[in-house]
mmCIF file with all atom_site columns, C-alpha atoms in Angstrom:
data_model
loop_
_atom_site.group_PDB
_atom_site.id
_atom_site.type_symbol
_atom_site.label_atom_id
_atom_site.label_alt_id
_atom_site.label_comp_id
_atom_site.label_asym_id
_atom_site.label_entity_id
_atom_site.label_seq_id
_atom_site.pdbx_PDB_ins_code
_atom_site.Cartn_x
_atom_site.Cartn_y
_atom_site.Cartn_z
_atom_site.occupancy
_atom_site.B_iso_or_equiv
_atom_site.pdbx_formal_charge
_atom_site.auth_seq_id
_atom_site.auth_comp_id
_atom_site.auth_asym_id
_atom_site.auth_atom_id
_atom_site.pdbx_PDB_model_num
ATOM 1   C CA . MET C 1 1   ? 38.930  40.196  -9.753  1.00 0.00 ? 891  MET C CA 1
ATOM 2   C CA . LYS C 1 2   ? 41.014  37.215  -8.690  1.00 0.00 ? 892  LYS C CA 1
ATOM 3   C CA . SER C 1 3   ? 39.282  37.198  -5.329  1.00 0.00 ? 893  SER C CA 1
ATOM 4   C CA . ALA C 1 4   ? 35.901  37.179  -7.080  1.00 0.00 ? 894  ALA C CA 1
ATOM 5   C CA . TYR C 1 5   ? 36.931  34.167  -9.182  1.00 0.00 ? 895  TYR C CA 1
ATOM 6   C CA . PHE C 1 6   ? 38.173  32.466  -6.014  1.00 0.00 ? 896  PHE C CA 1
ATOM 7   C CA . LEU C 1 7   ? 34.853  33.029  -4.270  1.00 0.00 ? 897  LEU C CA 1
ATOM 8   C CA . ILE C 1 8   ? 32.926  31.670  -7.265  1.00 0.00 ? 898  ILE C CA 1
ATOM 9   C CA . ALA C 1 9   ? 35.192  28.621  -7.460  1.00 0.00 ? 899  ALA C CA 1
ATOM 10  C CA . PHE C 1 10  ? 34.824  28.069  -3.724  1.00 0.00 ? 900  PHE C CA 1
ATOM 11  C CA . ALA C 1 11  ? 31.028  28.300  -3.959  1.00 0.00 ? 901  ALA C CA 1
ATOM 12  C CA . LEU C 1 12  ? 30.934  25.797  -6.831  1.00 0.00 ? 902  LEU C CA 1
ATOM 13  C CA . LEU C 1 13  ? 33.197  23.441  -4.915  1.00 0.00 ? 903  LEU C CA 1
ATOM 14  C CA . ALA C 1 14  ? 30.954  23.662  -1.848  1.00 0.00 ? 904  ALA C CA 1
ATOM 15  C CA . LEU C 1 15  ? 27.874  22.999  -4.005  1.00 0.00 ? 905  LEU C CA 1
ATOM 16  C CA . ALA C 1 16  ? 29.533  20.012  -5.663  1.00 0.00 ? 906  ALA C CA 1
ATOM 17  C CA . SER C 1 17  ? 30.533  18.676  -2.268  1.00 0.00 ? 907  SER C CA 1
ATOM 18  C CA . SER C 1 18  ? 26.957  18.906  -1.037  1.00 0.00 ? 908  SER C CA 1
ATOM 19  C CA . PHE C 1 19  ? 25.741  16.866  -4.017  1.00 0.00 ? 909  PHE C CA 1
ATOM 20  C CA . ALA C 1 20  ? 28.523  14.336  -3.540  1.00 0.00 ? 910  ALA C CA 1
ATOM 21  C CA . SER C 1 21  ? 27.557  13.781  0.081   1.00 0.00 ? 911  SER C CA 1
ATOM 22  C CA . ALA C 1 22  ? 23.862  13.257  -0.726  1.00 0.00 ? 912  ALA C CA 1
ATOM 23  C CA . TYR C 1 23  ? 24.473  9.478   -0.781  1.00 0.00 ? 913  TYR C CA 1
ATOM 24  C CA . ASP C 1 24  ? 27.169  7.284   0.733   1.00 0.00 ? 914  ASP C CA 1
ATOM 25  C CA . PRO C 1 25  ? 30.452  9.218   0.382   1.00 0.00 ? 915  PRO C CA 1
ATOM 26  C CA . SER C 1 26  ? 33.307  7.748   -1.624  1.00 0.00 ? 916  SER C CA 1
ATOM 27  C CA . PRO C 1 27  ? 36.029  6.268   0.608   1.00 0.00 ? 917  PRO C CA 1
ATOM 28  C CA . LEU C 1 28  ? 39.386  8.007   0.835   1.00 0.00 ? 918  LEU C CA 1
ATOM 29  C CA . GLN C 1 29  ? 41.224  4.804   1.734   1.00 0.00 ? 919  GLN C CA 1
ATOM 30  C CA . ASP C 1 30  ? 41.279  1.187   0.531   1.00 0.00 ? 920  ASP C CA 1
ATOM 31  C CA . PHE C 1 31  ? 38.760  0.103   3.155   1.00 0.00 ? 921  PHE C CA 1
ATOM 32  C CA . CYS C 1 32  ? 37.275  1.067   6.498   1.00 0.00 ? 922  CYS C CA 1
ATOM 33  C CA . VAL C 1 33  ? 36.089  -2.109  8.195   1.00 0.00 ? 923  VAL C CA 1
ATOM 34  C CA . ALA C 1 34  ? 33.510  -1.211  10.839  1.00 0.00 ? 924  ALA C CA 1
ATOM 35  C CA . ILE C 1 35  ? 34.006  -2.113  14.500  1.00 0.00 ? 925  ILE C CA 1
ATOM 36  C CA . ASN C 1 36  ? 31.839  -1.756  17.549  1.00 0.00 ? 926  ASN C CA 1
ATOM 37  C CA . ASP C 1 37  ? 34.812  -1.268  19.881  1.00 0.00 ? 927  ASP C CA 1
ATOM 38  C CA . THR C 1 38  ? 35.565  2.471   19.846  1.00 0.00 ? 928  THR C CA 1
ATOM 39  C CA . LYS C 1 39  ? 38.815  2.338   21.817  1.00 0.00 ? 929  LYS C CA 1
ATOM 40  C CA . ASN C 1 40  ? 41.131  2.659   18.817  1.00 0.00 ? 930  ASN C CA 1
ATOM 41  C CA . GLY C 1 41  ? 38.571  3.485   16.129  1.00 0.00 ? 931  GLY C CA 1
ATOM 42  C CA . VAL C 1 42  ? 37.978  6.427   13.821  1.00 0.00 ? 932  VAL C CA 1
ATOM 43  C CA . PHE C 1 43  ? 34.344  7.433   13.270  1.00 0.00 ? 933  PHE C CA 1
ATOM 44  C CA . VAL C 1 44  ? 33.526  7.356   9.519   1.00 0.00 ? 934  VAL C CA 1
ATOM 45  C CA . ASN C 1 45  ? 30.063  7.317   7.919   1.00 0.00 ? 935  ASN C CA 1
ATOM 46  C CA . GLY C 1 46  ? 28.151  6.009   10.913  1.00 0.00 ? 936  GLY C CA 1
ATOM 47  C CA . LYS C 1 47  ? 30.716  3.436   12.055  1.00 0.00 ? 937  LYS C CA 1
ATOM 48  C CA . PHE C 1 48  ? 34.097  3.323   13.740  1.00 0.00 ? 938  PHE C CA 1
ATOM 49  C CA . CYS C 1 49  ? 36.892  2.015   11.541  1.00 0.00 ? 939  CYS C CA 1
ATOM 50  C CA . LYS C 1 50  ? 39.133  -0.858  12.446  1.00 0.00 ? 940  LYS C CA 1
ATOM 51  C CA . ASP C 1 51  ? 42.869  -0.282  12.390  1.00 0.00 ? 941  ASP C CA 1
ATOM 52  C CA . PRO C 1 52  ? 43.800  -1.213  8.768   1.00 0.00 ? 942  PRO C CA 1
ATOM 53  C CA . LYS C 1 53  ? 46.726  -3.277  10.037  1.00 0.00 ? 943  LYS C CA 1
ATOM 54  C CA . LEU C 1 54  ? 44.287  -5.489  11.935  1.00 0.00 ? 944  LEU C CA 1
ATOM 55  C CA . VAL C 1 55  ? 41.928  -6.093  9.002   1.00 0.00 ? 945  VAL C CA 1
ATOM 56  C CA . VAL C 1 56  ? 41.621  -9.732  7.875   1.00 0.00 ? 946  VAL C CA 1
ATOM 57  C CA . ALA C 1 57  ? 39.785  -11.567 5.090   1.00 0.00 ? 947  ALA C CA 1
ATOM 58  C CA . GLU C 1 58  ? 36.964  -12.532 7.454   1.00 0.00 ? 948  GLU C CA 1
ATOM 59  C CA . ASP C 1 59  ? 35.993  -8.847  7.686   1.00 0.00 ? 949  ASP C CA 1
ATOM 60  C CA . PHE C 1 60  ? 34.883  -9.035  4.041   1.00 0.00 ? 950  PHE C CA 1
ATOM 61  C CA . PHE C 1 61  ? 33.162  -12.421 4.261   1.00 0.00 ? 951  PHE C CA 1
ATOM 62  C CA . LEU C 1 62  ? 29.594  -13.499 5.060   1.00 0.00 ? 952  LEU C CA 1
ATOM 63  C CA . SER C 1 63  ? 28.054  -16.949 4.615   1.00 0.00 ? 953  SER C CA 1
ATOM 64  C CA . GLY C 1 64  ? 24.468  -18.156 4.645   1.00 0.00 ? 954  GLY C CA 1
ATOM 65  C CA . PHE C 1 65  ? 22.981  -16.692 1.464   1.00 0.00 ? 955  PHE C CA 1
ATOM 66  C CA . ASP C 1 66  ? 22.449  -20.216 0.163   1.00 0.00 ? 956  ASP C CA 1
ATOM 67  C CA . LYS C 1 67  ? 19.913  -20.886 2.920   1.00 0.00 ? 957  LYS C CA 1
ATOM 68  C CA . PRO C 1 68  ? 16.233  -20.015 2.311   1.00 0.00 ? 958  PRO C CA 1
ATOM 69  C CA . GLY C 1 69  ? 14.512  -17.674 4.742   1.00 0.00 ? 959  GLY C CA 1
ATOM 70  C CA . ASN C 1 70  ? 11.393  -18.660 6.691   1.00 0.00 ? 960  ASN C CA 1
ATOM 71  C CA . THR C 1 71  ? 8.376   -17.422 4.722   1.00 0.00 ? 961  THR C CA 1
ATOM 72  C CA . SER C 1 72  ? 5.809   -18.683 7.247   1.00 0.00 ? 962  SER C CA 1
ATOM 73  C CA . ASN C 1 73  ? 4.551   -15.228 8.134   1.00 0.00 ? 963  ASN C CA 1
ATOM 74  C CA . ALA C 1 74  ? 1.664   -12.919 7.284   1.00 0.00 ? 964  ALA C CA 1
ATOM 75  C CA . VAL C 1 75  ? 3.138   -11.686 3.980   1.00 0.00 ? 965  VAL C CA 1
ATOM 76  C CA . GLY C 1 76  ? 4.849   -14.899 2.904   1.00 0.00 ? 966  GLY C CA 1
ATOM 77  C CA . SER C 1 77  ? 8.320   -13.503 2.360   1.00 0.00 ? 967  SER C CA 1
ATOM 78  C CA . PHE C 1 78  ? 11.642  -13.185 4.173   1.00 0.00 ? 968  PHE C CA 1
ATOM 79  C CA . VAL C 1 79  ? 14.519  -10.781 3.547   1.00 0.00 ? 969  VAL C CA 1
ATOM 80  C CA . THR C 1 80  ? 18.057  -11.831 4.488   1.00 0.00 ? 970  THR C CA 1
ATOM 81  C CA . PRO C 1 81  ? 20.270  -8.707  4.539   1.00 0.00 ? 971  PRO C CA 1
ATOM 82  C CA . ALA C 1 82  ? 23.977  -8.211  4.010   1.00 0.00 ? 972  ALA C CA 1
ATOM 83  C CA . PHE C 1 83  ? 24.201  -4.616  5.194   1.00 0.00 ? 973  PHE C CA 1
ATOM 84  C CA . VAL C 1 84  ? 27.090  -3.092  7.110   1.00 0.00 ? 974  VAL C CA 1
ATOM 85  C CA . GLU C 1 85  ? 25.607  -4.453  10.347  1.00 0.00 ? 975  GLU C CA 1
ATOM 86  C CA . GLN C 1 86  ? 26.047  -8.008  9.045   1.00 0.00 ? 976  GLN C CA 1
ATOM 87  C CA . LEU C 1 87  ? 29.152  -7.498  6.882   1.00 0.00 ? 977  LEU C CA 1
ATOM 88  C CA . LEU C 1 88  ? 31.449  -4.961  8.516   1.00 0.00 ? 978  LEU C CA 1
ATOM 89  C CA . GLY C 1 89  ? 33.747  -4.711  5.506   1.00 0.00 ? 979  GLY C CA 1
ATOM 90  C CA . LEU C 1 90  ? 30.987  -2.868  3.612   1.00 0.00 ? 980  LEU C CA 1
ATOM 91  C CA . ASN C 1 91  ? 31.547  0.260   5.685   1.00 0.00 ? 981  ASN C CA 1
ATOM 92  C CA . THR C 1 92  ? 32.077  3.330   3.399   1.00 0.00 ? 982  THR C CA 1
ATOM 93  C CA . LEU C 1 93  ? 31.840  1.205   0.229   1.00 0.00 ? 983  LEU C CA 1
ATOM 94  C CA . GLY C 1 94  ? 28.305  2.311   -0.653  1.00 0.00 ? 984  GLY C CA 1
ATOM 95  C CA . VAL C 1 95  ? 26.872  -1.081  -1.594  1.00 0.00 ? 985  VAL C CA 1
ATOM 96  C CA . SER C 1 96  ? 24.940  -3.934  0.038   1.00 0.00 ? 986  SER C CA 1
ATOM 97  C CA . LEU C 1 97  ? 22.986  -7.059  -0.852  1.00 0.00 ? 987  LEU C CA 1
ATOM 98  C CA . VAL C 1 98  ? 19.823  -8.884  0.198   1.00 0.00 ? 988  VAL C CA 1
ATOM 99  C CA . ARG C 1 99  ? 18.292  -12.270 -0.481  1.00 0.00 ? 989  ARG C CA 1
ATOM 100 C CA . ILE C 1 100 ? 14.480  -12.359 -0.705  1.00 0.00 ? 990  ILE C CA 1
ATOM 101 C CA . ASP C 1 101 ? 12.526  -15.605 -0.377  1.00 0.00 ? 991  ASP C CA 1
ATOM 102 C CA . PHE C 1 102 ? 8.873   -15.820 -1.412  1.00 0.00 ? 992  PHE C CA 1
ATOM 103 C CA . ALA C 1 103 ? 6.273   -18.425 -0.503  1.00 0.00 ? 993  ALA C CA 1
ATOM 104 C CA . PRO C 1 104 ? 4.306   -19.871 -3.440  1.00 0.00 ? 994  PRO C CA 1
ATOM 105 C CA . TYR C 1 105 ? 0.877   -18.549 -4.362  1.00 0.00 ? 995  TYR C CA 1
ATOM 106 C CA . GLY C 1 106 ? 1.267   -14.935 -3.357  1.00 0.00 ? 996  GLY C CA 1
ATOM 107 C CA . GLY C 1 107 ? 4.362   -14.468 -1.225  1.00 0.00 ? 997  GLY C CA 1
ATOM 108 C CA . LEU C 1 108 ? 4.773   -10.682 -1.045  1.00 0.00 ? 998  LEU C CA 1
ATOM 109 C CA . ASN C 1 109 ? 7.548   -8.250  -0.267  1.00 0.00 ? 999  ASN C CA 1
ATOM 110 C CA . PRO C 1 110 ? 5.048   -5.478  0.553   1.00 0.00 ? 1000 PRO C CA 1
ATOM 111 C CA . PRO C 1 111 ? 5.213   -1.886  -0.733  1.00 0.00 ? 1001 PRO C CA 1
ATOM 112 C CA . HIS C 1 112 ? 8.227   -0.179  0.787   1.00 0.00 ? 1002 HIS C CA 1
ATOM 113 C CA . THR C 1 113 ? 10.946  2.306   -0.006  1.00 0.00 ? 1003 THR C CA 1
ATOM 114 C CA . HIS C 1 114 ? 14.695  2.593   0.537   1.00 0.00 ? 1004 HIS C CA 1
ATOM 115 C CA . PRO C 1 115 ? 15.439  6.241   1.371   1.00 0.00 ? 1005 PRO C CA 1
ATOM 116 C CA . ARG C 1 116 ? 19.183  5.899   0.794   1.00 0.00 ? 1006 ARG C CA 1
ATOM 117 C CA . GLY C 1 117 ? 19.591  3.426   -2.056  1.00 0.00 ? 1007 GLY C CA 1
ATOM 118 C CA . THR C 1 118 ? 18.646  2.332   -5.562  1.00 0.00 ? 1008 THR C CA 1
ATOM 119 C CA . GLU C 1 119 ? 17.854  -1.390  -5.828  1.00 0.00 ? 1009 GLU C CA 1
ATOM 120 C CA . VAL C 1 120 ? 18.780  -3.756  -8.661  1.00 0.00 ? 1010 VAL C CA 1
ATOM 121 C CA . LEU C 1 121 ? 16.923  -7.064  -8.366  1.00 0.00 ? 1011 LEU C CA 1
ATOM 122 C CA . VAL C 1 122 ? 17.602  -10.317 -10.185 1.00 0.00 ? 1012 VAL C CA 1
ATOM 123 C CA . VAL C 1 123 ? 15.323  -13.367 -10.015 1.00 0.00 ? 1013 VAL C CA 1
ATOM 124 C CA . GLN C 1 124 ? 17.096  -16.640 -9.297  1.00 0.00 ? 1014 GLN C CA 1
ATOM 125 C CA . GLU C 1 125 ? 14.033  -18.895 -9.154  1.00 0.00 ? 1015 GLU C CA 1
ATOM 126 C CA . GLY C 1 126 ? 10.320  -18.461 -9.804  1.00 0.00 ? 1016 GLY C CA 1
ATOM 127 C CA . THR C 1 127 ? 8.117   -15.778 -11.315 1.00 0.00 ? 1017 THR C CA 1
ATOM 128 C CA . LEU C 1 128 ? 7.621   -12.367 -9.721  1.00 0.00 ? 1018 LEU C CA 1
ATOM 129 C CA . TYR C 1 129 ? 5.269   -9.477  -10.462 1.00 0.00 ? 1019 TYR C CA 1
ATOM 130 C CA . VAL C 1 130 ? 7.243   -6.364  -9.506  1.00 0.00 ? 1020 VAL C CA 1
ATOM 131 C CA . GLY C 1 131 ? 6.769   -2.639  -9.776  1.00 0.00 ? 1021 GLY C CA 1
ATOM 132 C CA . PHE C 1 132 ? 7.329   0.843   -8.418  1.00 0.00 ? 1022 PHE C CA 1
ATOM 133 C CA . VAL C 1 133 ? 5.327   4.082   -8.289  1.00 0.00 ? 1023 VAL C CA 1
ATOM 134 C CA . SER C 1 134 ? 6.854   7.398   -9.332  1.00 0.00 ? 1024 SER C CA 1
ATOM 135 C CA . SER C 1 135 ? 6.600   10.648  -7.356  1.00 0.00 ? 1025 SER C CA 1
ATOM 136 C CA . ASN C 1 136 ? 3.607   12.999  -7.128  1.00 0.00 ? 1026 ASN C CA 1
ATOM 137 C CA . GLN C 1 137 ? 5.390   15.346  -9.543  1.00 0.00 ? 1027 GLN C CA 1
ATOM 138 C CA . ASP C 1 138 ? 5.509   12.550  -12.128 1.00 0.00 ? 1028 ASP C CA 1
ATOM 139 C CA . GLY C 1 139 ? 1.831   11.706  -11.667 1.00 0.00 ? 1029 GLY C CA 1
ATOM 140 C CA . ASN C 1 140 ? 2.310   8.618   -9.462  1.00 0.00 ? 1030 ASN C CA 1
ATOM 141 C CA . ARG C 1 141 ? 2.817   6.421   -12.507 1.00 0.00 ? 1031 ARG C CA 1
ATOM 142 C CA . LEU C 1 142 ? 3.003   2.657   -11.922 1.00 0.00 ? 1032 LEU C CA 1
ATOM 143 C CA . PHE C 1 143 ? 5.818   0.757   -13.651 1.00 0.00 ? 1033 PHE C CA 1
ATOM 144 C CA . THR C 1 144 ? 5.370   -3.019  -13.519 1.00 0.00 ? 1034 THR C CA 1
ATOM 145 C CA . LYS C 1 145 ? 6.862   -6.140  -15.063 1.00 0.00 ? 1035 LYS C CA 1
ATOM 146 C CA . VAL C 1 146 ? 6.578   -9.901  -14.709 1.00 0.00 ? 1036 VAL C CA 1
ATOM 147 C CA . LEU C 1 147 ? 10.046  -11.316 -14.079 1.00 0.00 ? 1037 LEU C CA 1
ATOM 148 C CA . ASN C 1 148 ? 11.234  -14.854 -14.643 1.00 0.00 ? 1038 ASN C CA 1
ATOM 149 C CA . LYS C 1 149 ? 14.487  -16.595 -13.768 1.00 0.00 ? 1039 LYS C CA 1
ATOM 150 C CA . GLY C 1 150 ? 17.458  -14.463 -14.807 1.00 0.00 ? 1040 GLY C CA 1
ATOM 151 C CA . ASP C 1 151 ? 15.438  -11.267 -15.324 1.00 0.00 ? 1041 ASP C CA 1
ATOM 152 C CA . ILE C 1 152 ? 16.568  -7.974  -13.774 1.00 0.00 ? 1042 ILE C CA 1
ATOM 153 C CA . PHE C 1 153 ? 14.585  -4.921  -12.661 1.00 0.00 ? 1043 PHE C CA 1
ATOM 154 C CA . VAL C 1 154 ? 15.698  -1.596  -11.180 1.00 0.00 ? 1044 VAL C CA 1
ATOM 155 C CA . PHE C 1 155 ? 13.863  0.295   -8.433  1.00 0.00 ? 1045 PHE C CA 1
ATOM 156 C CA . PRO C 1 156 ? 15.072  3.932   -8.327  1.00 0.00 ? 1046 PRO C CA 1
ATOM 157 C CA . ILE C 1 157 ? 16.095  5.382   -4.991  1.00 0.00 ? 1047 ILE C CA 1
ATOM 158 C CA . GLY C 1 158 ? 13.215  6.488   -2.787  1.00 0.00 ? 1048 GLY C CA 1
ATOM 159 C CA . MET C 1 159 ? 10.450  5.046   -4.987  1.00 0.00 ? 1049 MET C CA 1
ATOM 160 C CA . ILE C 1 160 ? 7.746   2.883   -3.376  1.00 0.00 ? 1050 ILE C CA 1
ATOM 161 C CA . HIS C 1 161 ? 8.103   -0.629  -4.793  1.00 0.00 ? 1051 HIS C CA 1
ATOM 162 C CA . PHE C 1 162 ? 7.036   -4.250  -4.260  1.00 0.00 ? 1052 PHE C CA 1
ATOM 163 C CA . GLN C 1 163 ? 7.541   -7.842  -5.404  1.00 0.00 ? 1053 GLN C CA 1
ATOM 164 C CA . LEU C 1 164 ? 4.831   -10.537 -5.541  1.00 0.00 ? 1054 LEU C CA 1
ATOM 165 C CA . ASN C 1 165 ? 5.275   -14.237 -6.257  1.00 0.00 ? 1055 ASN C CA 1
ATOM 166 C CA . ILE C 1 166 ? 2.647   -15.137 -8.855  1.00 0.00 ? 1056 ILE C CA 1
ATOM 167 C CA . GLY C 1 167 ? 3.957   -18.671 -9.334  1.00 0.00 ? 1057 GLY C CA 1
ATOM 168 C CA . LYS C 1 168 ? 2.996   -22.015 -7.847  1.00 0.00 ? 1058 LYS C CA 1
ATOM 169 C CA . THR C 1 169 ? 6.481   -22.659 -6.467  1.00 0.00 ? 1059 THR C CA 1
ATOM 170 C CA . PRO C 1 170 ? 8.751   -20.761 -4.069  1.00 0.00 ? 1060 PRO C CA 1
ATOM 171 C CA . ALA C 1 171 ? 10.667  -17.858 -5.593  1.00 0.00 ? 1061 ALA C CA 1
ATOM 172 C CA . VAL C 1 172 ? 14.089  -16.445 -4.781  1.00 0.00 ? 1062 VAL C CA 1
ATOM 173 C CA . ALA C 1 173 ? 15.597  -13.107 -5.745  1.00 0.00 ? 1063 ALA C CA 1
ATOM 174 C CA . PHE C 1 174 ? 18.790  -11.249 -4.922  1.00 0.00 ? 1064 PHE C CA 1
ATOM 175 C CA . ALA C 1 175 ? 19.042  -7.474  -4.856  1.00 0.00 ? 1065 ALA C CA 1
ATOM 176 C CA . ALA C 1 176 ? 22.011  -5.125  -4.733  1.00 0.00 ? 1066 ALA C CA 1
ATOM 177 C CA . LEU C 1 177 ? 21.536  -1.679  -3.200  1.00 0.00 ? 1067 LEU C CA 1
ATOM 178 C CA . SER C 1 178 ? 23.625  1.455   -3.639  1.00 0.00 ? 1068 SER C CA 1
ATOM 179 C CA . SER C 1 179 ? 24.217  2.029   0.058   1.00 0.00 ? 1069 SER C CA 1
ATOM 180 C CA . GLN C 1 180 ? 25.849  0.149   2.902   1.00 0.00 ? 1070 GLN C CA 1
ATOM 181 C CA . ASN C 1 181 ? 22.716  0.945   4.908   1.00 0.00 ? 1071 ASN C CA 1
ATOM 182 C CA . PRO C 1 182 ? 19.865  1.778   2.489   1.00 0.00 ? 1072 PRO C CA 1
ATOM 183 C CA . GLY C 1 183 ? 17.126  1.789   5.126   1.00 0.00 ? 1073 GLY C CA 1
ATOM 184 C CA . THR C 1 184 ? 13.670  0.292   4.657   1.00 0.00 ? 1074 THR C CA 1
ATOM 185 C CA . ILE C 1 185 ? 10.315  1.981   5.221   1.00 0.00 ? 1075 ILE C CA 1
ATOM 186 C CA . THR C 1 186 ? 7.432   -0.470  4.829   1.00 0.00 ? 1076 THR C CA 1
ATOM 187 C CA . ILE C 1 187 ? 4.443   1.698   3.977   1.00 0.00 ? 1077 ILE C CA 1
ATOM 188 C CA . ALA C 1 188 ? 1.668   -0.092  5.876   1.00 0.00 ? 1078 ALA C CA 1
ATOM 189 C CA . ASN C 1 189 ? 3.805   -0.613  8.977   1.00 0.00 ? 1079 ASN C CA 1
ATOM 190 C CA . SER C 1 190 ? 4.954   3.002   9.008   1.00 0.00 ? 1080 SER C CA 1
ATOM 191 C CA . VAL C 1 191 ? 1.537   4.558   8.428   1.00 0.00 ? 1081 VAL C CA 1
ATOM 192 C CA . PHE C 1 192 ? -0.618  2.264   10.552  1.00 0.00 ? 1082 PHE C CA 1
ATOM 193 C CA . GLY C 1 193 ? 1.990   0.942   12.982  1.00 0.00 ? 1083 GLY C CA 1
ATOM 194 C CA . SER C 1 194 ? 4.010   4.008   13.958  1.00 0.00 ? 1084 SER C CA 1
ATOM 195 C CA . ASN C 1 195 ? 5.189   4.465   17.550  1.00 0.00 ? 1085 ASN C CA 1
ATOM 196 C CA . PRO C 1 196 ? 3.223   6.220   18.921  1.00 0.00 ? 1086 PRO C CA 1
ATOM 197 C CA . LEU C 1 197 ? 0.249   5.721   16.618  1.00 0.00 ? 1087 LEU C CA 1
ATOM 198 C CA . ILE C 1 198 ? -0.794  8.514   14.288  1.00 0.00 ? 1088 ILE C CA 1
ATOM 199 C CA . ASN C 1 199 ? -4.048  10.153  15.344  1.00 0.00 ? 1089 ASN C CA 1
ATOM 200 C CA . PRO C 1 200 ? -6.831  8.296   13.446  1.00 0.00 ? 1090 PRO C CA 1
ATOM 201 C CA . ASP C 1 201 ? -8.328  11.637  12.409  1.00 0.00 ? 1091 ASP C CA 1
ATOM 202 C CA . VAL C 1 202 ? -5.253  12.238  10.259  1.00 0.00 ? 1092 VAL C CA 1
ATOM 203 C CA . LEU C 1 203 ? -5.432  8.855   8.545   1.00 0.00 ? 1093 LEU C CA 1
ATOM 204 C CA . THR C 1 204 ? -9.218  8.942   8.214   1.00 0.00 ? 1094 THR C CA 1
ATOM 205 C CA . LYS C 1 205 ? -8.984  12.105  6.141   1.00 0.00 ? 1095 LYS C CA 1
ATOM 206 C CA . ALA C 1 206 ? -5.792  11.195  4.278   1.00 0.00 ? 1096 ALA C CA 1
ATOM 207 C CA . PHE C 1 207 ? -7.051  7.791   3.141   1.00 0.00 ? 1097 PHE C CA 1
ATOM 208 C CA . MET C 1 208 ? -10.764 8.714   3.015   1.00 0.00 ? 1098 MET C CA 1
ATOM 209 C CA . LEU C 1 209 ? -11.638 5.801   5.274   1.00 0.00 ? 1099 LEU C CA 1
ATOM 210 C CA . ASP C 1 210 ? -14.061 5.304   8.121   1.00 0.00 ? 1100 ASP C CA 1
ATOM 211 C CA . LYS C 1 211 ? -12.344 5.864   11.475  1.00 0.00 ? 1101 LYS C CA 1
ATOM 212 C CA . ASN C 1 212 ? -13.234 2.333   12.595  1.00 0.00 ? 1102 ASN C CA 1
ATOM 213 C CA . VAL C 1 213 ? -11.376 0.959   9.586   1.00 0.00 ? 1103 VAL C CA 1
ATOM 214 C CA . VAL C 1 214 ? -8.334  3.042   10.490  1.00 0.00 ? 1104 VAL C CA 1
ATOM 215 C CA . LYS C 1 215 ? -8.444  1.823   14.083  1.00 0.00 ? 1105 LYS C CA 1
ATOM 216 C CA . TYR C 1 216 ? -8.729  -1.759  12.864  1.00 0.00 ? 1106 TYR C CA 1
ATOM 217 C CA . LEU C 1 217 ? -5.665  -1.337  10.645  1.00 0.00 ? 1107 LEU C CA 1
ATOM 218 C CA . GLN C 1 218 ? -3.743  0.229   13.514  1.00 0.00 ? 1108 GLN C CA 1
ATOM 219 C CA . SER C 1 219 ? -4.654  -2.735  15.694  1.00 0.00 ? 1109 SER C CA 1
ATOM 220 C CA . ARG C 1 220 ? -3.176  -5.050  13.048  1.00 0.00 ? 1110 ARG C CA 1
ATOM 221 C CA . PHE C 1 221 ? 0.034   -3.136  12.388  1.00 0.00 ? 1111 PHE C CA 1
ATOM 222 C CA . GLY C 1 222 ? 0.738   -1.177  15.547  1.00 0.00 ? 1112 GLY C CA 1
ATOM 223 C CA . ARG C 1 223 ? 0.615   -1.084  19.286  1.00 0.00 ? 1113 ARG C CA 1
ATOM 224 C CA . LYS C 1 224 ? -2.630  -1.082  21.239  1.00 0.00 ? 1114 LYS C CA 1
ATOM 225 C CA . ASN C 1 225 ? -4.775  1.778   19.967  1.00 0.00 ? 1115 ASN C CA 1
ATOM 226 C CA . ILE C 1 226 ? -4.537  4.664   22.449  1.00 0.00 ? 1116 ILE C CA 1
ATOM 227 C CA . TYR C 1 227 ? -7.199  6.935   20.955  1.00 0.00 ? 1117 TYR C CA 1
#
């Protein structure tokens, strides 16, 4: 009987461990500053760790978030990240930050998703129309809100979401994400600009579009059309 209880307890522990590791794992030490030099490193959560005795304050510091990004591009927005690649001290801590700048009159952070992180956004300047779409199982419901300075909105992990500047002046927002490396999948770029390109027959049927329209979109987002 004791062995049966042990097996049940072991199974529950294994199940709990699998849930716990679904997102960034909790650190088992004070910090694990990432390094690119692997000579004396320990591989943890996608990065090698710096010897704790060699860690300094600069490992936890990043400047430049006061500077606006260049929004002179097709969508009129620019994202400045502070992920583990930019701030090595974030390694294993399960959190990151971005600054998003929006051009006036329609600057857009286009529909995208973060496969490994929930996003909490706060508007510093301007007025944004934001929203996310729920899963197929929830009926693809659209949740939207107009945000002004100081307003906060949450985008649940994995949900397709967007932000649009509906004001006449530039807008700025900051967003915290629940992963050191949340990942970004921009929908249009991924679907119409994959490498190699998705066969137009697939997209023609999926989006119920004329094949010439699909090829045009692929020419805008992807490499030279090979079909």
